XYZ file of C-alpha atoms in Angstrom:
786
model
C 0.000 0.000 0.000
C 1.544 3.269 -1.107
C 0.669 6.612 0.413
C 0.491 7.933 -3.151
C -2.434 7.343 -5.574
C -4.551 4.523 -4.259
C -5.399 1.402 -6.209
C -7.400 -1.580 -5.006
C -6.247 -4.752 -6.650
C -8.632 -7.493 -7.636
C -9.331 -10.194 -5.085
C -7.387 -13.413 -4.980
C -9.218 -16.669 -4.636
C -8.920 -18.642 -1.472
C -10.354 -22.048 -0.863
C -10.951 -21.678 2.824
C -12.341 -18.135 2.717
C -11.960 -15.390 5.290
C -13.788 -14.378 8.393
C -15.180 -10.978 9.235
C -16.453 -8.515 6.713
C -13.496 -8.048 4.340
C -12.774 -10.488 1.584
C -8.989 -10.145 1.575
C -6.550 -10.638 4.396
C -3.054 -10.250 3.060
C -2.152 -6.695 2.147
C 1.041 -5.864 0.287
C 2.747 -2.782 -1.020
C 4.536 -4.212 -4.047
C 3.351 -2.961 -7.373
C 5.377 -5.504 -9.338
C 5.342 -6.066 -13.057
C 3.698 -9.461 -12.730
C 0.728 -8.038 -10.811
C -0.424 -5.336 -13.175
C -3.640 -4.789 -14.984
C -2.360 -5.960 -18.384
C -3.863 -9.106 -19.814
C -2.486 -11.284 -22.569
C -5.045 -11.544 -25.321
C -5.319 -14.920 -27.009
C -6.646 -15.262 -30.567
C -9.836 -17.282 -30.941
C -9.781 -20.344 -33.151
C -11.440 -20.074 -36.583
C -12.305 -22.641 -39.207
C -10.614 -20.715 -42.064
C -7.334 -18.793 -42.048
C -7.705 -15.026 -42.108
C -7.710 -13.351 -45.547
C -4.538 -11.879 -46.900
C -6.164 -8.493 -47.441
C -8.598 -6.538 -45.296
C -12.294 -6.984 -46.070
C -14.119 -4.261 -47.961
C -15.749 -1.517 -45.921
C -19.262 -2.669 -46.701
C -19.018 -6.064 -45.066
C -16.812 -8.700 -43.564
C -16.905 -11.080 -46.632
C -15.129 -11.173 -49.992
C -15.768 -13.171 -53.146
C -13.245 -14.930 -55.438
C -14.649 -15.790 -58.891
C -12.723 -19.072 -58.903
C -13.311 -20.196 -55.320
C -16.734 -18.728 -54.891
C -17.956 -16.854 -51.799
C -15.725 -17.014 -48.767
C -16.978 -17.663 -45.265
C -17.322 -14.671 -42.946
C -14.046 -13.623 -41.418
C -13.804 -13.985 -37.609
C -12.214 -10.957 -36.110
C -10.381 -11.114 -32.774
C -12.694 -10.886 -29.762
C -12.974 -7.417 -28.332
C -11.783 -6.871 -24.759
C -15.270 -6.497 -23.364
C -16.266 -9.918 -24.692
C -13.355 -11.567 -22.924
C -14.116 -9.770 -19.691
C -17.735 -10.867 -19.862
C -16.500 -14.444 -19.582
C -15.141 -13.556 -16.139
C -17.796 -11.255 -14.725
C -16.448 -11.296 -11.175
C -13.047 -10.155 -12.413
C -14.454 -7.247 -14.429
C -16.328 -5.993 -11.350
C -13.115 -6.006 -9.359
C -11.256 -4.170 -12.148
C -13.974 -1.521 -12.392
C -13.687 -0.925 -8.644
C -9.918 -0.616 -8.976
C -10.160 1.939 -11.770
C -12.851 4.032 -10.077
C -10.936 4.257 -6.811
C -7.662 5.043 -8.542
C -9.253 7.922 -10.464
C -10.878 9.432 -7.377
C -7.753 9.410 -5.240
C -5.060 11.963 -5.978
C -2.850 11.571 -2.941
C -3.486 8.406 -1.041
C -1.825 5.101 -0.303
C -1.830 2.073 -2.566
C -3.682 -0.852 -1.138
C -2.734 -4.113 -2.792
C -4.647 -7.127 -1.489
C -3.293 -10.466 -2.570
C -2.587 -13.894 -1.191
C 0.286 -16.324 -1.395
C 0.231 -18.599 -4.410
C -0.498 -21.602 -2.241
C -3.863 -21.341 -0.531
C -3.629 -22.745 3.000
C -5.889 -25.585 3.934
C -6.630 -27.319 7.193
C -3.676 -29.648 6.573
C -1.253 -26.826 5.811
C -2.377 -24.482 8.547
C 1.067 -24.156 10.067
C 2.404 -22.418 6.948
C 0.019 -19.452 7.051
C 1.692 -16.047 7.163
C -0.195 -12.768 7.221
C 1.517 -9.797 5.612
C 0.522 -6.147 5.904
C 2.840 -3.672 4.242
C 2.678 0.037 3.567
C 5.166 1.512 1.110
C 5.546 5.128 0.111
C 8.520 4.838 -2.215
C 6.813 3.021 -5.089
C 7.112 4.470 -8.597
C 4.769 2.774 -11.102
C 6.383 1.039 -14.057
C 5.083 1.526 -17.584
C 2.941 -1.589 -17.490
C 1.533 -1.055 -14.019
C -1.921 0.236 -13.315
C -2.201 3.933 -14.181
C -1.798 6.451 -11.370
C -2.663 10.102 -11.028
C -0.187 12.904 -10.528
C -0.966 14.939 -7.375
C -2.365 18.332 -8.158
C -1.672 21.677 -6.557
C -4.638 21.093 -4.261
C -2.658 18.398 -2.481
C -0.662 20.959 -0.550
C -3.564 23.135 0.475
C -4.886 22.975 4.040
C -7.474 20.286 4.578
C -10.311 20.274 7.056
C -13.128 17.903 7.794
C -15.826 17.831 5.113
C -19.056 19.681 5.700
C -21.138 16.772 4.517
C -20.225 13.128 5.126
C -20.213 10.549 2.328
C -23.541 8.829 1.929
C -22.356 5.598 0.359
C -22.113 2.526 2.544
C -18.789 0.711 2.131
C -18.719 -2.902 1.112
C -19.047 -5.125 4.115
C -20.606 -2.446 6.314
C -24.184 -2.769 7.426
C -26.272 0.318 6.671
C -27.818 2.016 9.661
C -31.491 1.136 9.877
C -32.349 1.070 13.568
C -34.122 3.887 15.362
C -32.856 5.462 18.583
C -34.514 4.555 21.881
C -37.297 6.756 23.136
C -36.804 6.382 26.876
C -33.265 7.691 27.321
C -30.648 9.662 25.432
C -28.242 7.714 23.339
C -24.909 7.783 25.040
C -22.447 7.175 22.281
C -22.013 6.720 18.570
C -24.288 3.818 17.829
C -24.229 2.535 14.279
C -27.602 4.153 13.849
C -26.505 7.591 15.005
C -26.520 10.466 12.587
C -23.424 12.652 12.336
C -22.651 15.025 15.198
C -21.785 18.662 15.415
C -19.082 20.315 17.384
C -21.582 21.966 19.709
C -22.891 25.523 19.726
C -20.896 28.406 18.420
C -19.046 30.681 20.761
C -21.842 33.246 20.539
C -24.724 30.972 21.512
C -26.663 31.903 24.613
C -26.998 29.370 27.402
C -30.215 27.398 26.975
C -32.571 27.260 29.917
C -34.576 24.359 31.213
C -37.857 23.821 29.463
C -41.062 22.056 30.329
C -42.212 21.809 26.749
C -42.873 18.541 24.988
C -39.936 16.115 24.722
C -37.551 16.758 21.845
C -37.825 14.822 18.657
C -34.274 13.611 19.018
C -32.584 12.754 22.266
C -29.231 14.154 23.340
C -26.277 11.877 22.997
C -23.640 12.651 25.563
C -20.752 10.333 25.954
C -18.843 8.190 23.544
C -19.816 4.577 23.826
C -18.546 2.387 21.083
C -21.340 0.173 19.924
C -21.897 -3.225 18.469
C -20.519 -2.749 15.028
C -17.905 -0.468 13.505
C -16.724 2.500 15.457
C -17.266 5.007 12.709
C -17.215 8.309 14.538
C -18.249 11.116 12.209
C -16.439 14.420 12.018
C -17.488 17.175 14.418
C -18.440 19.433 11.535
C -21.221 17.208 10.261
C -24.949 17.843 10.358
C -26.690 17.429 13.745
C -29.693 15.250 14.485
C -30.533 16.659 17.894
C -32.028 19.877 19.135
C -29.927 22.993 18.460
C -26.738 23.020 20.475
C -26.914 19.343 21.444
C -24.063 17.381 19.864
C -23.828 13.683 19.281
C -20.375 12.839 20.635
C -18.542 9.913 19.131
C -15.260 9.901 20.973
C -11.841 9.585 19.403
C -11.711 9.085 15.676
C -13.219 12.287 14.314
C -11.152 14.959 12.655
C -9.911 18.323 13.961
C -12.133 21.281 13.282
C -11.077 24.295 11.293
C -11.144 26.264 14.529
C -8.078 24.353 15.661
C -6.177 25.334 12.544
C -6.983 28.997 12.991
C -6.287 29.122 16.729
C -2.958 27.328 16.736
C -1.281 28.217 13.478
C 1.031 30.732 15.169
C 2.412 28.138 17.618
C 2.819 24.850 15.711
C 4.576 22.828 18.418
C 2.360 21.557 21.270
C 2.967 23.685 24.341
C 1.481 25.380 27.365
C 2.255 29.045 26.768
C 1.756 30.178 30.340
C 1.087 29.048 33.920
C -2.099 27.069 34.582
C -5.191 29.237 34.615
C -6.272 30.303 38.097
C -3.317 28.900 39.960
C -2.555 29.216 42.813
C -5.870 30.598 44.120
C -6.939 27.547 46.147
C -6.819 28.327 49.858
C -6.654 24.618 50.674
C -2.930 23.895 50.487
C -2.035 21.072 52.934
C 1.740 20.909 53.488
C 1.632 17.125 53.733
C -1.467 15.708 52.003
C -3.162 12.695 53.606
C -5.854 10.658 51.825
C -8.362 10.952 54.668
C -7.702 14.595 55.566
C -10.106 16.491 53.325
C -10.911 20.069 52.506
C -13.666 21.600 54.677
C -15.623 23.182 51.819
C -17.473 21.634 48.883
C -17.456 20.437 46.195
C -14.506 18.206 46.947
C -14.814 15.872 43.929
C -13.213 16.888 40.604
C -14.023 20.632 40.836
C -13.250 22.369 44.158
C -15.093 25.593 45.064
C -12.451 28.055 43.847
C -12.698 26.680 40.309
C -16.306 27.732 39.741
C -15.894 31.544 39.818
C -12.745 31.112 37.747
C -14.681 29.002 35.252
C -17.120 31.847 34.619
C -14.219 34.106 33.689
C -12.611 31.528 31.438
C -15.868 30.766 29.621
C -16.206 34.422 28.712
C -12.776 34.475 27.086
C -12.227 30.997 25.619
C -14.289 29.791 22.618
C -13.858 26.112 23.471
C -15.124 26.462 27.024
C -17.936 28.709 25.871
C -19.105 26.193 23.284
C -18.852 23.226 25.670
C -20.712 25.089 28.415
C -23.617 25.838 26.128
C -23.735 22.228 24.924
C -23.712 20.763 28.455
C -26.540 22.975 29.697
C -28.486 22.283 26.511
C -28.031 18.561 27.105
C -29.337 19.020 30.639
C -32.401 20.751 29.224
C -33.039 17.783 26.939
C -32.453 15.205 29.670
C -34.914 17.025 31.933
C -37.716 16.227 29.516
C -37.109 12.474 29.596
C -38.395 9.988 32.163
C -35.947 8.765 34.819
C -33.695 5.874 33.915
C -35.238 2.563 34.924
C -32.948 -0.191 36.267
C -35.233 -2.701 34.565
C -33.739 -1.515 31.259
C -30.362 -3.002 32.228
C -30.349 -5.591 29.459
C -27.049 -5.677 27.595
C -24.534 -5.251 30.391
C -23.874 -4.039 33.936
C -23.165 -0.435 32.951
C -26.435 0.428 31.198
C -28.310 1.971 34.110
C -25.376 3.335 36.146
C -23.846 4.936 33.083
C -27.038 6.710 32.083
C -27.724 7.814 35.646
C -24.174 9.135 36.033
C -24.137 11.153 32.835
C -27.483 12.718 33.723
C -26.559 13.500 37.324
C -23.249 15.165 36.533
C -24.938 17.152 33.746
C -27.775 18.294 36.025
C -25.351 19.140 38.856
C -23.146 21.145 36.510
C -26.162 23.020 35.152
C -27.256 23.918 38.675
C -23.871 25.271 39.683
C -23.742 27.328 36.478
C -27.298 28.668 36.498
C -28.476 28.326 40.150
C -31.799 27.085 38.816
C -33.633 24.781 41.251
C -35.060 22.791 38.371
C -31.748 20.927 38.142
C -31.832 20.003 41.824
C -35.381 18.708 41.471
C -34.486 16.735 38.361
C -31.426 15.218 40.017
C -33.506 14.108 42.975
C -36.046 12.539 40.623
C -33.291 10.303 39.188
C -32.030 9.368 42.642
C -35.505 8.683 44.024
C -36.237 6.412 41.087
C -33.223 4.264 42.008
C -34.140 4.288 45.709
C -37.678 3.109 44.933
C -36.451 0.345 42.669
C -33.880 -1.004 45.137
C -35.028 -0.082 48.661
C -32.237 0.165 51.226
C -32.701 -2.104 54.290
C -32.868 -0.534 57.736
C -29.337 -1.766 58.351
C -27.432 -0.566 55.273
C -24.766 -3.202 55.872
C -27.293 -6.002 56.213
C -29.310 -8.194 53.851
C -30.601 -8.270 51.236
C -27.211 -7.454 49.822
C -27.002 -5.676 46.446
C -25.185 -8.577 44.766
C -28.108 -10.864 45.664
C -30.638 -8.927 43.608
C -31.991 -10.569 40.435
C -30.609 -7.930 38.059
C -27.008 -7.481 37.040
C -25.754 -3.953 37.697
C -22.464 -2.268 38.468
C -23.064 -0.746 41.878
C -19.699 1.008 41.944
C -20.472 3.064 38.858
C -23.920 3.842 40.248
C -22.658 4.966 43.639
C -19.987 7.176 42.065
C -22.911 8.952 40.365
C -24.618 9.301 43.755
C -21.373 10.631 45.232
C -21.279 13.410 42.607
C -24.894 14.343 43.342
C -24.259 14.330 47.099
C -21.092 16.442 46.846
C -21.853 18.954 44.089
C -25.340 19.716 45.460
C -24.475 19.258 49.134
C -25.660 22.666 50.326
C -29.115 22.376 48.692
C -30.067 18.913 49.946
C -32.279 18.627 52.992
C -31.090 16.550 55.931
C -33.527 13.794 54.939
C -32.307 13.749 51.345
C -28.682 13.553 52.451
C -29.485 10.656 54.782
C -31.185 8.711 51.996
C -28.278 9.215 49.610
C -25.792 8.224 52.317
C -27.727 5.034 53.087
C -27.827 4.080 49.416
C -24.088 4.710 49.044
C -23.331 2.588 52.127
C -25.631 -0.269 51.124
C -24.926 -0.450 47.402
C -21.293 0.626 47.569
C -19.693 -0.069 50.926
C -21.385 -3.435 51.544
C -20.466 -4.519 48.002
C -16.836 -3.552 48.618
C -16.761 -5.429 51.942
C -17.929 -8.502 50.058
C -15.608 -8.099 47.047
C -12.499 -7.555 49.170
C -13.392 -10.600 51.268
C -13.842 -8.787 54.581
C -16.985 -10.880 55.149
C -14.878 -14.071 54.738
C -15.998 -14.507 51.124
C -13.589 -15.172 48.258
C -12.204 -11.838 47.018
C -13.374 -10.747 43.584
C -10.899 -11.182 40.732
C -10.779 -7.455 39.953
C -9.344 -6.642 43.396
C -5.985 -8.173 42.418
C -6.024 -7.813 38.620
C -5.237 -4.852 36.352
C -7.766 -3.631 33.821
C -10.903 -1.599 33.368
C -12.879 -3.331 36.106
C -10.219 -2.522 38.686
C -10.275 1.144 37.709
C -14.057 1.553 37.548
C -14.659 -0.338 40.799
C -11.927 1.314 42.869
C -12.840 4.762 41.569
C -16.468 4.191 42.529
C -15.546 2.966 46.017
C -13.120 5.775 46.839
C -15.075 8.656 45.286
C -18.168 7.840 47.343
C -16.097 7.451 50.513
C -14.491 10.838 49.860
C -17.964 12.327 49.429
C -19.460 11.018 52.704
C -16.311 10.568 54.811
C -17.398 13.175 57.375
C -20.603 11.261 58.009
C -18.891 7.875 58.239
C -16.419 9.086 60.834
C -18.946 10.926 63.011
C -22.726 10.571 62.701
C -22.737 6.861 61.966
C -19.691 5.876 64.008
C -21.834 4.110 66.550
C -23.477 1.909 63.932
C -20.337 -0.083 63.230
C -19.782 1.435 59.788
C -16.632 3.468 60.469
C -14.275 0.502 60.943
C -15.177 -1.396 57.766
C -15.137 1.911 55.884
C -11.546 2.492 57.030
C -10.596 -1.028 55.938
C -12.225 -0.664 52.547
C -10.686 2.776 52.000
C -7.145 1.547 52.628
C -7.582 -1.667 50.635
C -9.214 0.046 47.675
C -6.516 2.728 47.441
C -3.871 0.001 47.505
C -5.713 -1.958 44.800
C -6.099 1.105 42.588
C -2.420 2.006 42.882
C -1.151 -1.533 42.375
C -3.525 -2.815 39.707
C -5.587 -0.106 38.019
C -2.487 2.021 37.425
C -0.734 -1.058 36.010
C -3.259 -1.473 33.201
C -0.947 0.176 30.648
C 1.728 -2.168 29.249
C 5.326 -1.295 28.472
C 4.473 -0.266 24.898
C 1.800 2.131 26.294
C -1.160 0.014 25.139
C -4.065 -0.692 27.461
C -3.799 -4.378 28.360
C -7.376 -5.152 27.254
C -8.890 -3.205 24.366
C -8.956 0.449 23.219
C -12.522 0.860 24.443
C -11.719 -0.671 27.818
C -8.773 1.713 27.934
C -11.090 4.685 27.529
C -13.302 3.460 30.379
C -10.406 2.590 32.669
C -8.474 5.790 31.976
C -11.623 7.849 32.598
C -12.173 6.165 35.965
C -8.563 6.627 37.043
C -8.612 10.298 36.027
C -11.846 10.846 37.969
C -10.317 9.206 41.027
C -6.992 11.070 40.858
C -8.744 14.400 40.200
C -11.060 13.775 43.163
C -8.162 13.001 45.509
C -6.291 16.053 44.234
C -9.269 18.344 44.807
C -10.333 16.810 48.144
C -6.965 16.180 49.801
C -4.230 17.797 47.699
C -2.442 14.598 46.615
C -2.741 11.594 44.264
C -0.867 8.994 46.381
C 0.992 7.161 43.658
C -1.918 6.874 41.231
C -0.052 9.000 38.658
C 3.483 7.768 39.305
C 3.359 4.036 40.093
C 3.405 2.994 36.437
C 5.758 5.169 34.328
C 4.160 3.739 31.163
C 0.931 5.582 31.935
C 2.631 8.851 31.044
C 2.607 7.846 27.378
C -0.810 6.176 27.330
C -2.175 9.112 25.333
C -0.227 7.888 22.307
C -2.279 4.689 22.407
C -5.503 6.658 22.044
C -4.093 8.948 19.354
C -2.735 6.157 17.164
C -5.786 3.926 17.696
C -7.956 6.710 16.271
C -8.515 6.431 12.534
C -10.415 8.785 10.287
C -13.681 6.941 10.995
C -13.272 5.873 14.592
C -11.120 3.735 16.834
C -9.360 0.566 15.822
C -11.677 -0.920 18.413
C -10.705 -4.580 18.546
C -12.224 -6.866 21.164
C -15.111 -5.789 23.368
C -16.092 -2.177 22.878
C -17.867 -1.658 26.203
C -20.985 -0.350 24.467
C -22.765 0.796 27.602
C -20.106 2.622 29.608
C -22.046 5.782 28.841
C -20.083 8.035 31.174
C -16.814 7.218 29.413
C -15.160 9.711 27.102
C -11.678 10.530 25.883
C -11.554 13.637 28.066
C -9.238 12.043 30.597
C -6.588 12.925 27.984
C -6.942 16.551 29.107
C -6.312 15.623 32.732
C -3.248 13.553 31.836
C -1.975 16.347 29.574
C -1.589 18.613 32.598
C -0.390 15.924 35.000
C 2.291 14.634 32.636
C 3.004 17.875 30.727
C 1.864 16.372 27.459
C 0.071 19.239 25.676
C -0.405 17.126 22.545
C -2.961 15.015 24.433
C -5.104 18.060 25.167
C -4.773 19.430 21.647
C -5.900 16.084 20.273
C -8.902 15.687 22.563
C -10.286 19.216 22.528
C -11.472 18.822 18.942
C -13.102 15.436 19.469
C -16.870 15.595 19.399
C -17.205 14.130 22.917
C -15.246 17.032 24.430
C -18.354 18.840 25.710
C -18.429 17.198 29.133
C -18.529 18.630 32.686
C -15.084 17.173 33.430
C -13.575 18.985 30.427
C -14.575 22.310 31.921
C -12.057 21.751 34.730
C -9.428 19.666 32.966
C -8.995 21.860 29.897
C -6.217 24.418 30.047
C -6.825 27.503 27.834
C -3.093 28.295 27.751
C -2.586 25.396 25.328
C -1.258 26.126 21.836
C 0.068 24.254 18.813
C -0.905 21.245 16.695
C -1.046 17.811 18.299
C 0.487 16.092 15.261
C 3.490 18.406 14.983
C 6.552 16.175 15.276
C 4.432 13.014 15.591
C 5.334 10.217 13.105
C 2.568 8.926 10.839
C 3.260 5.327 11.852
C 3.770 3.598 15.179
C 4.324 0.004 16.236
C 3.237 -1.056 19.722
C 5.661 -3.891 20.282
C 4.715 -5.559 23.579
C 4.255 -9.279 22.653
C 1.166 -9.369 24.845
C -0.776 -6.868 22.728
C 1.364 -5.960 19.701
C -0.344 -3.940 16.979
C 0.464 -1.280 14.387
C -1.045 2.007 13.194
C -0.157 3.543 9.792
C -1.708 6.459 7.931
C -1.196 8.813 5.019
C -1.913 12.040 6.923
C -2.949 13.377 10.316
C -5.265 16.008 8.841
C -6.820 14.645 5.648
C -10.195 13.031 6.484
C -10.158 11.373 3.060
C -6.778 9.764 3.705
C -5.783 6.170 4.270
C -5.563 4.607 7.738
C -4.602 0.972 8.288
C -4.267 -0.709 11.679
C -3.556 -4.375 12.374
C -3.130 -6.412 15.542
C -1.261 -9.479 16.597
C -0.105 -10.304 20.145
C -1.358 -12.927 22.590
C -4.994 -14.015 22.637
C -5.180 -14.428 26.412
C -4.481 -12.157 29.360
C -7.020 -9.509 28.366
C -9.624 -9.973 31.133
C -11.892 -11.953 28.784
C -12.438 -8.877 26.620
C -10.484 -9.866 23.516
C -11.369 -11.862 20.404
C -9.699 -14.735 18.558
C -8.397 -12.224 16.065
C -4.694 -12.530 15.253
C -4.153 -10.655 11.988
C -7.312 -8.596 12.400
C -7.291 -5.166 10.723
C -9.347 -2.106 9.778
C -9.054 0.203 6.775
C -10.269 3.792 6.458
C -10.160 5.465 3.057
C -12.141 8.112 1.155
C -14.002 9.054 4.312
C -15.344 5.534 4.901
C -14.329 2.485 6.904
C -13.989 -0.386 4.445
C -12.953 -3.155 6.829
C -14.788 -2.851 10.124
C -14.914 -4.302 13.627
C -18.139 -5.992 14.732
C -17.665 -5.063 18.389
C -19.342 -6.655 21.392
C -22.245 -8.987 21.738
C -24.525 -9.141 24.772
C -21.933 -8.698 27.487
C -24.116 -10.333 30.139
C -24.923 -13.373 27.965
C -24.232 -16.850 29.335
C -20.505 -17.556 29.504
C -19.628 -14.392 27.583
C -17.002 -13.132 30.043
C -16.225 -16.249 32.033
C -12.980 -17.489 30.530
C -10.357 -17.235 27.764
C -9.787 -21.013 27.600
C -10.005 -22.762 24.232
C -13.331 -24.369 25.184
C -14.833 -21.189 26.657
C -18.409 -20.362 25.773
C -17.162 -16.931 24.805
C -15.733 -18.345 21.581
C -19.162 -19.659 20.572
C -20.380 -16.105 19.976
C -19.875 -15.014 16.368
C -18.493 -11.575 17.209
C -15.819 -13.153 19.399
C -14.772 -16.200 17.374
C -12.300 -16.145 14.479
C -14.912 -16.124 11.721
C -16.230 -12.813 13.044
C -12.874 -11.076 12.464
C -10.986 -9.685 9.466
C -8.527 -12.548 9.430
C -7.859 -15.978 7.945
C -10.377 -18.714 8.748
C -9.376 -22.317 8.146
C -11.959 -25.064 8.202
C -14.354 -22.903 10.192
C -12.228 -23.427 13.311
C -11.185 -20.865 15.901
C -7.588 -19.791 16.299
C -5.581 -21.435 19.065
C -5.706 -19.354 22.238
C -2.107 -20.311 23.013
C -0.708 -18.954 19.747
C 2.579 -17.050 19.849
C 2.737 -14.787 16.780
C 5.854 -12.928 15.692
C 5.960 -9.493 14.106
C 8.239 -7.274 12.067
C 7.875 -3.544 11.518
C 9.849 -0.883 9.745
C 9.246 2.781 8.978
C 11.076 5.860 7.743
C 9.301 7.711 10.586
C 7.751 10.304 8.325
C 6.578 13.345 10.284
C 3.887 15.610 8.902
C 4.909 18.836 10.598
C 2.601 21.598 11.804
C 0.940 22.424 8.476
C -2.422 20.870 7.670
C -1.389 20.575 4.038
C 0.883 17.580 3.575
C 2.590 16.051 0.551
C 4.044 12.625 1.337
C 7.759 12.336 0.476
C 8.546 9.787 -2.221
C 10.876 7.863 0.094
C 8.360 7.611 2.948
C 7.808 3.948 3.753
C 6.352 1.745 6.476
C 5.618 -1.973 6.677
C 4.300 -4.502 9.174
C 4.292 -8.293 8.946
C 3.064 -10.881 11.410
C 3.425 -14.653 11.323
C 0.304 -16.174 12.867
C 0.938 -19.780 11.854
C 0.868 -20.979 15.476
C -2.798 -19.958 15.640
C -3.814 -22.790 13.268
C -3.652 -26.566 13.259
C -1.429 -27.991 15.970
C 0.224 -24.573 16.387
């Protein structure tokens, strides 16, 4: 595949076929003489030799007075007649020609297969090859290419209108959005989003009118199917000012280009805004010594007056603020979230409740309108009525004994935000009810999971990954919120001691395991989507500790690899969404990529913030306190186009033709081990995605029903997980032999090379002729006897 004019070669035949949604698996860069579009024309047989002279113009016959009339002369078959004999080939050639004409500066994609098609008996000889090459110059008999025009060097921004064609292998969107709750992510059925209101939009106010025709979508959840996040400049489907965030994968807006052109290198051009105006400055921070004022989670009191000033002067904050309050207005017109709707996974209800509560609480603190307090209480009361708290909040029935599957830690972190951000407006009775729910659903669950009730500790307590981050963040954030009550009012009820135990154990678990979820090559150990959820939870927890106590207690420093985790999210983001292999956590509605802004400040990585601020999920309450207006530059300046993540546990590659051209070519492919991913991965060695011409041509199918029988139980070869199509080998873009799954114990090897081409700060980019990258992986151990 060359980063110059793009050509799709015709498909090779393969006896065993491929899995997934793309017909070819092996991708090469070579444009060799023996693989061109020329065809040798053979002369058809005729009964009589051809005449020595051409036939007259009026017909194909001639007449000799001695021999009499001659038989009609058979002319050579025209090219179209030969092609008609191979109709499948002509279709492929037409596709090749059309794509090559349209592209003027893209990479060459050359699908082909080895000459010997592997079978079940030759499985151990399979080798998958993915190569990108930029240094190819077509020979005279190769397929024709186009010379780049002057437009190739002009600045490029996201298109105003997305392509309407559906790529081959991608299922058109036909479903309709739910009517009982806002969509919380870029479902396949979502229409394109906008970047939020303009900087001059007025703040919307709450309304009691009829419900909107389209529900707000606030939070990027990857869905079952391809993660094709549209560009933030596309047409909205929601009420004015309400965006449809999609998370990483969309393109920078033109506003970025205008704002940062004078400072191309990523940088913070001044001290952090508002610092050091916080009067709470403990000389030696302690995790249980907390600030006396509220809020103490995420956004301490001094940040709110400062935020008003920053909103007035910064177009990003102004746009996000208007979008958040507009979303709150739309949420207020919907019925409360019902736990009975928790059908596809444990995060459905908690995620929806959390995104609503933090939106309502933010809107109250910005507008002082009591409607947001009332609406927040309506959500909380709905949960309390559905799962009544026993008189003894540490007694039965315990939350894990209820007939529905729900993540209580995510739910109680939502309650902690409501309790803390609206603390001064709650009545004593309302506070007591929220406290009881937090203790019953959160503290008693933690006592059980850590084994303090003599039960077997839950796996997540001693394992890295998303579950460790989400659970520990939920436990500690709610304890930070109600710590005063636990250590005083309820001390005589026997709650204080177990709360102390849980606090210490959870902080140790978060530091030891959640923070260790990033591997040595900076990849999240599970999947990109799980990485978004886990990184969000860890950022929420660290930001809460920082605001409440003044320290982070090793959460940011235990694992030095976490400092570069932002590169994982940047390189996993294609033009049409994440390279979202494995489970995509479709219902972690409160997850976004905005933790990148928090890590940008903590690790002095301004490129993370520059990348995230133009994603369409950036309008989030957390962004209002994690974004630093002193940022300047372009995130891609000095960043190579290609990167290989080389940890054998999760090795994968990302290669692209440009950082700024939404019509460019993006190819990502994975290898690595099939186990050790918290039962979130697929049997997908050699799996890949391709973005080109503004479409995703080879897609990921995503998750199934995450709470289905045996779905997350095991990664063993005989696990029920591998019976689900989306998880087994045939549901991936890889080689399938005999309909069998890949071996879970496979040990693939990889090879990668690149000239490390860097685009530079300009949005206009012409790829150098010597720019080259390639990636190969041998996955033969995944087949046969291994």
